[in-house]
Amino acid sequence: MKRHIQLKRKQPTMLEMDVVIFKKVNQELTFGGYICLLSVWW
């Protein structure tokens, strides 16, 4: 049971890290795209 719980805990943490990194990259991309749009409009 303990081993099963440890394996289950390890996978979500890895996924959560990936999600956090993806969100950060996504925010940076959207922010960069927004600046590009503004520069194009101006």
Tab-separated table of C-alpha atoms in Angstrom:
chain	number	residue	atom	x	y	z
A	1	MET	CA	0.000	0.000	0.000
A	2	LYS	CA	2.763	2.447	0.927
A	3	ARG	CA	4.663	1.763	-2.306
A	4	HIS	CA	1.475	2.233	-4.333
A	5	ILE	CA	0.783	5.576	-2.615
A	6	GLN	CA	4.374	6.746	-3.220
A	7	LEU	CA	4.131	5.897	-6.927
A	8	LYS	CA	0.783	7.681	-7.153
A	9	ARG	CA	2.234	10.738	-5.404
A	10	LYS	CA	5.315	10.891	-7.639
A	11	GLN	CA	3.352	11.044	-10.896
A	12	PRO	CA	1.019	13.953	-9.956
A	13	THR	CA	3.942	16.062	-8.718
A	14	MET	CA	5.729	15.545	-12.052
A	15	LEU	CA	2.527	16.414	-13.930
A	16	GLU	CA	1.953	19.449	-11.714
A	17	MET	CA	5.486	20.685	-12.436
A	18	ASP	CA	4.871	20.236	-16.168
A	19	VAL	CA	1.565	22.111	-15.850
A	20	VAL	CA	3.238	24.963	-13.936
A	21	ILE	CA	6.031	25.215	-16.530
A	22	PHE	CA	3.466	25.058	-19.366
A	23	LYS	CA	1.397	27.816	-17.748
A	24	LYS	CA	4.478	30.028	-17.291
A	25	VAL	CA	5.582	29.496	-20.900
A	26	ASN	CA	2.012	30.060	-22.115
A	27	GLN	CA	1.770	33.331	-20.169
A	28	GLU	CA	5.118	34.504	-21.561
A	29	LEU	CA	4.046	33.596	-25.108
A	30	THR	CA	0.692	35.347	-24.776
A	31	PHE	CA	2.403	38.398	-23.250
A	32	GLY	CA	4.993	38.457	-26.051
A	33	GLY	CA	2.246	38.043	-28.655
A	34	TYR	CA	0.289	40.892	-27.044
A	35	ILE	CA	3.355	43.174	-27.201
A	36	CYS	CA	3.860	42.174	-30.866
A	37	LEU	CA	0.213	43.040	-31.623
A	38	LEU	CA	0.569	46.394	-29.859
A	39	SER	CA	3.791	47.201	-31.737
A	40	VAL	CA	2.097	46.279	-35.021
A	41	TRP	CA	-0.942	48.436	-34.244
A	42	TRP	CA	1.184	51.399	-33.206
